[in-house]
Short mmCIF file of C-alpha atoms and ligand atoms in Angstrom, two decimals:
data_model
loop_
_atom_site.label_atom_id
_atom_site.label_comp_id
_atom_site.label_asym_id
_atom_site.label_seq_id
_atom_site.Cartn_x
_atom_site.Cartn_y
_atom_site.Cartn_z
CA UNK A 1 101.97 109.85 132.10
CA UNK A 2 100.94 106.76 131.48
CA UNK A 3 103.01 103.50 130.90
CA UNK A 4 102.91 102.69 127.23
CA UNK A 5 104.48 99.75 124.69
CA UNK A 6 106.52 100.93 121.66
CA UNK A 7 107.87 98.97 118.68
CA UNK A 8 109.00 100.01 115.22
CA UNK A 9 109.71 97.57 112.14
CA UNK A 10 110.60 98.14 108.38
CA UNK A 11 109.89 95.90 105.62
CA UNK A 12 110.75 96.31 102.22
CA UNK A 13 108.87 95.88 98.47
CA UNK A 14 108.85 92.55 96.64
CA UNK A 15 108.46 92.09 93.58
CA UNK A 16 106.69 89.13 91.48
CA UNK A 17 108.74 86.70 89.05
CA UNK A 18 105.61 85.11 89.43
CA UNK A 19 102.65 86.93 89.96
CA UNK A 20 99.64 86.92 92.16
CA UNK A 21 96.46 87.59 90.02
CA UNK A 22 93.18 86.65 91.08
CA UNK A 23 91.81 85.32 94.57
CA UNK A 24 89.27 82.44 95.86
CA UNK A 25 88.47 83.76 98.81
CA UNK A 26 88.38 87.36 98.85
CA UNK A 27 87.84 87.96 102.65
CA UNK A 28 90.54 85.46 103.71
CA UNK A 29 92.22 86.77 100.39
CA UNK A 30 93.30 83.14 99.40
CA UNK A 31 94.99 83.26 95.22
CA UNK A 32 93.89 81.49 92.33
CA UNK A 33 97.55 80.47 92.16
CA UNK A 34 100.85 80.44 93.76
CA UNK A 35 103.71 83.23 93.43
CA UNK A 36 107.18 83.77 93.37
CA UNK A 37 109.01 86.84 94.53
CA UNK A 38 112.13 88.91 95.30
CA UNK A 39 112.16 91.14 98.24
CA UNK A 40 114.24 94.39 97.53
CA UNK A 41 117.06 94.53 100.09
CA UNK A 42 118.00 97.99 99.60
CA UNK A 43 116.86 100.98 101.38
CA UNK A 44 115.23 102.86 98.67
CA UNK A 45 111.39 101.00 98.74
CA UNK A 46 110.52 100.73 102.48
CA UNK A 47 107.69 100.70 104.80
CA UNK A 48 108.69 101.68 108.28
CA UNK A 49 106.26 101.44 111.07
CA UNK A 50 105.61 102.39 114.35
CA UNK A 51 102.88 100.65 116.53
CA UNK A 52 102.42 102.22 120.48
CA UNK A 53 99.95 100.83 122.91
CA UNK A 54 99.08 103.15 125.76
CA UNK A 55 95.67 102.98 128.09
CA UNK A 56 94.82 106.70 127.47
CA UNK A 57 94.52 106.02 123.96
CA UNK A 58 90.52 106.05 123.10
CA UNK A 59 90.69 104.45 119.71
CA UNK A 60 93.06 102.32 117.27
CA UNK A 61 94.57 104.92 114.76
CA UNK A 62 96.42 104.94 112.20
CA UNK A 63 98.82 107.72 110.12
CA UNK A 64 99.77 106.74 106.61
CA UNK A 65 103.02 109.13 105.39
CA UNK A 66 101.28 111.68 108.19
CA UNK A 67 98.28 111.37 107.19
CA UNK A 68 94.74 110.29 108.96
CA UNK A 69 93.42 107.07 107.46
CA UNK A 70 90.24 105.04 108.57
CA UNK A 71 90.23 101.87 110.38
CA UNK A 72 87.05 100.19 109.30
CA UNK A 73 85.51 97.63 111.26
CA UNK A 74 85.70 94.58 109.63
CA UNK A 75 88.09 95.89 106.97
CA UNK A 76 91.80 94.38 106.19
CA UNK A 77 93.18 97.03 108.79
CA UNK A 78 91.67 96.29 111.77
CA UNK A 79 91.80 91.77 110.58
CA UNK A 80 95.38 92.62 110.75
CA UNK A 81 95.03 94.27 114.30
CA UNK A 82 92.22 92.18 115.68
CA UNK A 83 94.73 89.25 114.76
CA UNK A 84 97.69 89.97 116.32
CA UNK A 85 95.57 91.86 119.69
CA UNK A 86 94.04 87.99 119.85
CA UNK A 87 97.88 86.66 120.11
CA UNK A 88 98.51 89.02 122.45
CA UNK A 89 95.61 87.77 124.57
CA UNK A 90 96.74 84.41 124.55
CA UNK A 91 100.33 85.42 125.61
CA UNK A 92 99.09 86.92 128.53
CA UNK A 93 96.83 84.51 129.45
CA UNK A 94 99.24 81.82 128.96
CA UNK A 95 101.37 83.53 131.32
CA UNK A 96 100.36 85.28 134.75
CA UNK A 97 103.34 87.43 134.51
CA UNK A 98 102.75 88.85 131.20
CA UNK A 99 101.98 93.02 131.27
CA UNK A 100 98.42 92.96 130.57
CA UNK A 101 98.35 95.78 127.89
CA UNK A 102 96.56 93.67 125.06
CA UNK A 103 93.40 95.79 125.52
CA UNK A 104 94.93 99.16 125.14
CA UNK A 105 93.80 101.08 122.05
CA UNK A 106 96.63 101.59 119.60
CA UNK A 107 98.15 104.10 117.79
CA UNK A 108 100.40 103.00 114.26
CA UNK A 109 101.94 106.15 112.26
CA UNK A 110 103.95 103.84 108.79
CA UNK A 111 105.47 105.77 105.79
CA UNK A 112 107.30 104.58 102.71
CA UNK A 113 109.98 106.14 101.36
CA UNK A 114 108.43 105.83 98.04
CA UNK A 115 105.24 106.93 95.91
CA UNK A 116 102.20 104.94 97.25
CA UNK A 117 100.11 102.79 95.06
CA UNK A 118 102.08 103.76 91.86
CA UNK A 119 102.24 100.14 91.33
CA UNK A 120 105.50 99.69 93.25
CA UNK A 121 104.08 97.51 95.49
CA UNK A 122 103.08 99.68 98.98
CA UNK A 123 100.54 97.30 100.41
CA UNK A 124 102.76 94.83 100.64
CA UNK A 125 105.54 96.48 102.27
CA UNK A 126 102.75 98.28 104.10
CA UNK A 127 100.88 95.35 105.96
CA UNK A 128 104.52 93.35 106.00
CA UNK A 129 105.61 96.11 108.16
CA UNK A 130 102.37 96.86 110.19
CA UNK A 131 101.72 93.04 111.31
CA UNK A 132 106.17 92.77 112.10
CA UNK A 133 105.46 96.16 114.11
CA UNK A 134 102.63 94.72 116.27
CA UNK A 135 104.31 91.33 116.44
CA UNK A 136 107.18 92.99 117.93
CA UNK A 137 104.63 95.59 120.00
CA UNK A 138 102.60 92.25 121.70
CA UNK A 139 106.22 90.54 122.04
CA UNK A 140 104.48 87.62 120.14
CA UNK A 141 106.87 83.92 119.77
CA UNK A 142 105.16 84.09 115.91
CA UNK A 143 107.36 83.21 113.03
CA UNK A 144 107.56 84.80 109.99
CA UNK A 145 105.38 82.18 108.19
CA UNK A 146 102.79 82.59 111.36
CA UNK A 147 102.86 86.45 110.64
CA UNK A 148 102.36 85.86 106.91
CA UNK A 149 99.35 84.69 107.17
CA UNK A 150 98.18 87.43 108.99
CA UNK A 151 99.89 89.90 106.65
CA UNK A 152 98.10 87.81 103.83
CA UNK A 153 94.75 89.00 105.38
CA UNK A 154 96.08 92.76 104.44
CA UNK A 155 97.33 92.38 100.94
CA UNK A 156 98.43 89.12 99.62
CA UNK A 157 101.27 90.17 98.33
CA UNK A 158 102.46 91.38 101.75
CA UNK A 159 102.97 88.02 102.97
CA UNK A 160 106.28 87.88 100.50
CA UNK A 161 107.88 90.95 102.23
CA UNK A 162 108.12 89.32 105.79
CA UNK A 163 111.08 87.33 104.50
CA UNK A 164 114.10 88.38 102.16
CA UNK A 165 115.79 86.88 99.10
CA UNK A 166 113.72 84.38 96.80
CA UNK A 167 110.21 83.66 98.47
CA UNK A 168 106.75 81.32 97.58
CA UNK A 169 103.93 82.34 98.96
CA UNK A 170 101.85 79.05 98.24
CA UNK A 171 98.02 79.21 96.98
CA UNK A 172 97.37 76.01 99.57
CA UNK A 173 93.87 74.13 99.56
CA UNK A 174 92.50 74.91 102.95
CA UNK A 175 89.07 76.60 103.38
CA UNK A 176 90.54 78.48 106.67
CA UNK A 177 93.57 79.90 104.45
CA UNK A 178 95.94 77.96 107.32
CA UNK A 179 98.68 76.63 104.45
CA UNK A 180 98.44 79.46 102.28
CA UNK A 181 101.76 81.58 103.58
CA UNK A 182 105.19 82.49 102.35
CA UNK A 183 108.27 80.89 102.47
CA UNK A 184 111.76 81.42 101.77
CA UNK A 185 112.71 79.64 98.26
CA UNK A 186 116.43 81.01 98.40
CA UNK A 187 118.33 83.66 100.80
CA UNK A 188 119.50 86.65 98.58
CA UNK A 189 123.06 85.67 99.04
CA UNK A 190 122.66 82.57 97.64
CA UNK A 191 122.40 84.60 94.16
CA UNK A 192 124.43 87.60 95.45
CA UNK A 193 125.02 88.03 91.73
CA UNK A 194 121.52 88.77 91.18
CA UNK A 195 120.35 92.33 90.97
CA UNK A 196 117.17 94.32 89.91
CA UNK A 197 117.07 97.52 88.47
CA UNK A 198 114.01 99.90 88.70
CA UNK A 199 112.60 102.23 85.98
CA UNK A 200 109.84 104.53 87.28
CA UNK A 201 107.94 105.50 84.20
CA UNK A 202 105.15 107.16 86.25
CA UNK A 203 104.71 107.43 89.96
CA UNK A 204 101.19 108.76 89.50
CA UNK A 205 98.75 106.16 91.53
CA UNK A 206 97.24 103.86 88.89
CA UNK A 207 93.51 103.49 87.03
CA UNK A 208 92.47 100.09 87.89
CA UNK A 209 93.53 98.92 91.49
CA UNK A 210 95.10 95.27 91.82
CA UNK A 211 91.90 94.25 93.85
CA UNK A 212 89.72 95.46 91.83
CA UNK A 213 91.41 94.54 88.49
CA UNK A 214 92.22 91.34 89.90
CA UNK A 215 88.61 90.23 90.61
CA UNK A 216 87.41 91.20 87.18
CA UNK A 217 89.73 89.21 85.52
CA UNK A 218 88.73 86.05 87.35
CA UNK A 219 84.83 87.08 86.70
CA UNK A 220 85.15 88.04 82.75
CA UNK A 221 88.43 86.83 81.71
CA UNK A 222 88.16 83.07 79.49
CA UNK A 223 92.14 83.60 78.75
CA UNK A 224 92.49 83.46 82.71
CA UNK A 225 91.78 79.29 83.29
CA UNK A 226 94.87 79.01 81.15
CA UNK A 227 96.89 81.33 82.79
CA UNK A 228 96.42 79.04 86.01
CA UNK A 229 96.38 75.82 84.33
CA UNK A 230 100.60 76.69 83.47
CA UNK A 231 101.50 78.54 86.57
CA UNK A 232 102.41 75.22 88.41
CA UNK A 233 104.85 74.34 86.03
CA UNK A 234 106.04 77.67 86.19
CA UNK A 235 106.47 77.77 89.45
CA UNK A 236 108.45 74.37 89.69
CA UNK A 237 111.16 75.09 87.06
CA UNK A 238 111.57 79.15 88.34
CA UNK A 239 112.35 77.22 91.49
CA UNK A 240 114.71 74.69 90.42
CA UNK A 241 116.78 78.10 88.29
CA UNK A 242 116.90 79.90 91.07
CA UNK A 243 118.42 76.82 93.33
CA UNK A 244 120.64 76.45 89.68
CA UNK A 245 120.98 80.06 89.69
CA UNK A 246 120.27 79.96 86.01
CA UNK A 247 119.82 83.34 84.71
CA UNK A 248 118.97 82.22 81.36
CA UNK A 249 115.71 79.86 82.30
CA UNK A 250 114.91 82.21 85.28
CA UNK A 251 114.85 84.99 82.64
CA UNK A 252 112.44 83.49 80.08
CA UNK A 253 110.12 82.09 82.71
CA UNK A 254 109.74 85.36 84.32
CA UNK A 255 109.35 87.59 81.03
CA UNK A 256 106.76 84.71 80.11
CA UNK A 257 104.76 85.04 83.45
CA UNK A 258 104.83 89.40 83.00
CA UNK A 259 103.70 89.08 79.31
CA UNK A 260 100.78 86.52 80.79
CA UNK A 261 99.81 88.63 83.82
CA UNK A 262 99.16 91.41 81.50
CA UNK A 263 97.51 89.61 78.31
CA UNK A 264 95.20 88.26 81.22
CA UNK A 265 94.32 92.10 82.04
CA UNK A 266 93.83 93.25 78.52
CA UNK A 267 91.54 89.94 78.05
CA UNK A 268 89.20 91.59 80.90
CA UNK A 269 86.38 92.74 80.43
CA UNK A 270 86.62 95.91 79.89
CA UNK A 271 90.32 95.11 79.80
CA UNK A 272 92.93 96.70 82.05
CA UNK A 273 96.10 98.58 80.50
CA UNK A 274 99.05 98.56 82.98
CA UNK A 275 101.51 99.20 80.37
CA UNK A 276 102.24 102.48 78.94
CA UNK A 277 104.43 102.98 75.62
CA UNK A 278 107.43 103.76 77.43
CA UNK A 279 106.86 100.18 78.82
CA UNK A 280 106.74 98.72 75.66
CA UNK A 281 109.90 100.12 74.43
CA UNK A 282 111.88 98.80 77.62
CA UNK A 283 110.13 95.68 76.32
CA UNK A 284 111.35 95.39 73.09
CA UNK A 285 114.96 97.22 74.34
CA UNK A 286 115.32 93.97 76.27
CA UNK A 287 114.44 91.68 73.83
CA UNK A 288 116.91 92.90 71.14
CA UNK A 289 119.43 92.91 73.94
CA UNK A 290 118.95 89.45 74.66
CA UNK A 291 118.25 88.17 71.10
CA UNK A 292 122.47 89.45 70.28
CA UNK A 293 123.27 87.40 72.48
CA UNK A 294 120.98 84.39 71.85
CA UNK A 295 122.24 84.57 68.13
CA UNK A 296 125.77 84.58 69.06
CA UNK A 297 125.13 81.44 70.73
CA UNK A 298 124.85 82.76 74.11
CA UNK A 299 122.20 82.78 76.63
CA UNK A 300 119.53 85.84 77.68
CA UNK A 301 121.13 88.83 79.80
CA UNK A 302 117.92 90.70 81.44
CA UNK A 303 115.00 89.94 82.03
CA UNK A 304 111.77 92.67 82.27
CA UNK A 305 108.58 92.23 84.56
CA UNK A 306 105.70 94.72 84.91
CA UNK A 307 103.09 95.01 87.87
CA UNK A 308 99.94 96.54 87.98
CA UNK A 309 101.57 99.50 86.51
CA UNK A 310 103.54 101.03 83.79
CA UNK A 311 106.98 100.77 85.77
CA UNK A 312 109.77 98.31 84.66
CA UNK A 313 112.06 96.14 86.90
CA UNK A 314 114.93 94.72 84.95
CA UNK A 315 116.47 91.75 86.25
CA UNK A 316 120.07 91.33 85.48
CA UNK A 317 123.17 89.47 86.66
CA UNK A 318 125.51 92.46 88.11
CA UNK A 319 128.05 92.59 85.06
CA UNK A 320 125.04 93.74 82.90
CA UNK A 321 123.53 96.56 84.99
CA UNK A 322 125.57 99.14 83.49
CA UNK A 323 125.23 98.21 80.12
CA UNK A 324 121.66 98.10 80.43
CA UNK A 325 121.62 101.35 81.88
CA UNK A 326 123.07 103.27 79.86
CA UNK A 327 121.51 101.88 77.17
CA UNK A 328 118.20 102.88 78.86
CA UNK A 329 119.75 106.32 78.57
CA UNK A 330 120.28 105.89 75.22
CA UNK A 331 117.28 105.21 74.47
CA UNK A 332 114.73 107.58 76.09
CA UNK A 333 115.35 111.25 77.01
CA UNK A 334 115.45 111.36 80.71
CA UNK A 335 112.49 112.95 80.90
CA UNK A 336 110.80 109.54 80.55
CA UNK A 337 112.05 108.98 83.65
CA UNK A 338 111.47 109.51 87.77
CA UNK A 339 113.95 107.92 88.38
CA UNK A 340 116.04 104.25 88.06
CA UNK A 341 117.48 102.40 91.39
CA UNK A 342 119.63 99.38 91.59
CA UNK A 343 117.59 97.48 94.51
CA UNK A 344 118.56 93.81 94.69
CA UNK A 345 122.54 93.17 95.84
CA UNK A 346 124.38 94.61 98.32
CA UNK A 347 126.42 97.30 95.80
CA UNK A 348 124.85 100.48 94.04
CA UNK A 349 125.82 99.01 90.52
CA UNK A 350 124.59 102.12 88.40
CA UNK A 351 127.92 103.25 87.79
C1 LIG B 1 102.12 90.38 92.52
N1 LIG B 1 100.36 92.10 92.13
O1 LIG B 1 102.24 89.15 92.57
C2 LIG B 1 101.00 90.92 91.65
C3 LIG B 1 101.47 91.26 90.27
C4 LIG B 1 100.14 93.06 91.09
C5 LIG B 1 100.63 92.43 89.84
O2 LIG B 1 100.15 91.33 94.19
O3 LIG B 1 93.90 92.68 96.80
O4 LIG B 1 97.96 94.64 96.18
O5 LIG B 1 95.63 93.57 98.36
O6 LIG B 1 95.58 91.14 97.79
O7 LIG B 1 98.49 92.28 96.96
C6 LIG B 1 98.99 93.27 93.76
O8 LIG B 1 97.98 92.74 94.55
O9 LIG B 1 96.21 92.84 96.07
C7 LIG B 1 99.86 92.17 93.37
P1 LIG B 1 95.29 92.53 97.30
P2 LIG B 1 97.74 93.16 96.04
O10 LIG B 1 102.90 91.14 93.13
#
């Protein structure tokens, strides 16, 4: 048997405060604007990888949750691949003693322990975990910012998952997409009090596909130029709560920046419906949870945000997980349901 070069790596879902919508560059896959988002530090939404080189391989393959998918030439797969088989090159021609295995053929097998594409956010655990894999395959010095651009080149959300807590990934102005990466805003336990609960309203795979959708919006969409023109400023004071670790303003900023994302979609032409009725009521559940409190002169308790699909994630600090659980449960017969998860923190706090 032939000598061959293992590695496996996991990386987990984020999810948007601030959301990605819309790109400049669709090859390099440069945004319209900057985001902000958590990563999800439990083990519940993961990509886990496994990337092998070996000589008597005949061509790079690759087995998503066991199953045969293509590699196109030229396609995000094989940018990802080409990428980090070109800093493998240079590693070993940098240094004499380096195994020379950068032209081997490769074989990657990655599953998620979750439903793919039901807008929770696969692709970007996905190509987080695929480019970590082969950096830790080709033994590459990258950083994570270095490897976020690459995983940028996959899905541009990706580039959030290759770090944890509170992360930017910044639009940048560069034609060659060199300072447009991700960055680490705040480590998770610098808000170990945060936590983010997870309603799965549907895990069937959506209508209208982020890249897709996204590129129609920035075609037909006149709403859309003000949508970027007050992301900035969105992006500045969600930074400065989260270094505050104000619930209160990072709440109403990120409700604000859902509500936008998805009146952006409707104003498309023809308009994109992520949300579902059951994602309306968690909608309105939260509001009249945090406008008791607002009345009686306190400050908001959860906040919502909604991706390219119906499903809910509920911010919360800790103390109000349980509440806002059970009155979830309340609520809707559990049929409306898949399932709910308490992702962000280091404690299962549905109780
Ligand atoms: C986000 N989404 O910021 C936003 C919010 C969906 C809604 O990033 O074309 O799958 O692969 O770059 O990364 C989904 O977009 O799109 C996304 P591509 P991607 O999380």
């Amino acid at each position: 048997m032939s000598k061959y070069f293992q590695a496996t790596a996991s990386a987990p879902v984020n999810i948007a405060c601030i959301k990605y919508w819309g790109k400049r560059d669709t090859k390099l896959i440069l945004p319209t604007n900057s985001s902000l988002s958590v990563t999800l530090s439990q083990d519940h939404l993961r990509s886990t990888t496994t990337s092998r080189a070996d000589p008597s391989f005949t061509e790079d393959t690759i087995w998503l949750n066991g199953k045969l998918d293509e590699i196109k030439p030229g396609g995000r797969l094989s940018t990802c691949i080409d990428a980090m088989r070109r800093a493998r090159e240079e590693v070993e021609d940098a240094d004499p003693k380096a195994e020379k295995f950068s032209q081997c053929k490769v074989h990657i097998c990655s599953y998620n322990n979750f439903p793919t594409a039901a807008g929770l956010a696969s692709s970007a655990s996905g190509f987080a975990a695929l480019v970590y894999s082969l950096a830790k395959l080709y033994q590459l010095p990258a950083s994570p910012k270095d490897l976020s651009i690459i995983a940028r080149q996959g899905s541009g959300s990706a580039c959030r998952s290759l770090f944890g807590g509170f992360v930017a990934w910044r639009e940048g102005t560069a034609p060659d997409g060199s300072d447009s990466f991700a960055e680490q805003v705040a480590p998770e336990i610098a808000w170990s009090d945060m936590h983010a609960l997870i309603c799965v309203v549907s895990d069937d795979k959506k209508g209208t596909s982020s890249t897709a959708g996204m590129q129609r919006t920035v075609e037909t969409s006149t709403l859309f130029e003000q949508r970027k023109a007050v992301v900035p400023g969105r992006m500045r004071a969600i930074t400065e709560a989260i270094h505050k670790r104000d619930f209160d303003q990072f709440a109403e900023i990120t409700m604000k920046d859902s509500n936008s994302f998805h009146a952006v979609a409707l104003d498309t032409d023809p308009p994109i419906f992520y949300l579902n009725d059951v994602s309306r009521a968690i909608i309105a559940i939260v509001t009249e949870y945090n406008r008791v409190s607002l009345d009686a002169g306190g400050k908001r308790k959860a906040a919502y945000t909604f991706d390219a699909g119906p499903n809910a994630v509920i911010y919360a600090p800790k103390e109000n997980i349980k509440e806002i659980v059970e009155m979830i449960v309340e609520y809707f017969p559990q049929e409306s349901f898949k399932d709910t998860f308490a992702l962000f923190g280091k404690e299962d706090v549905r109780g």
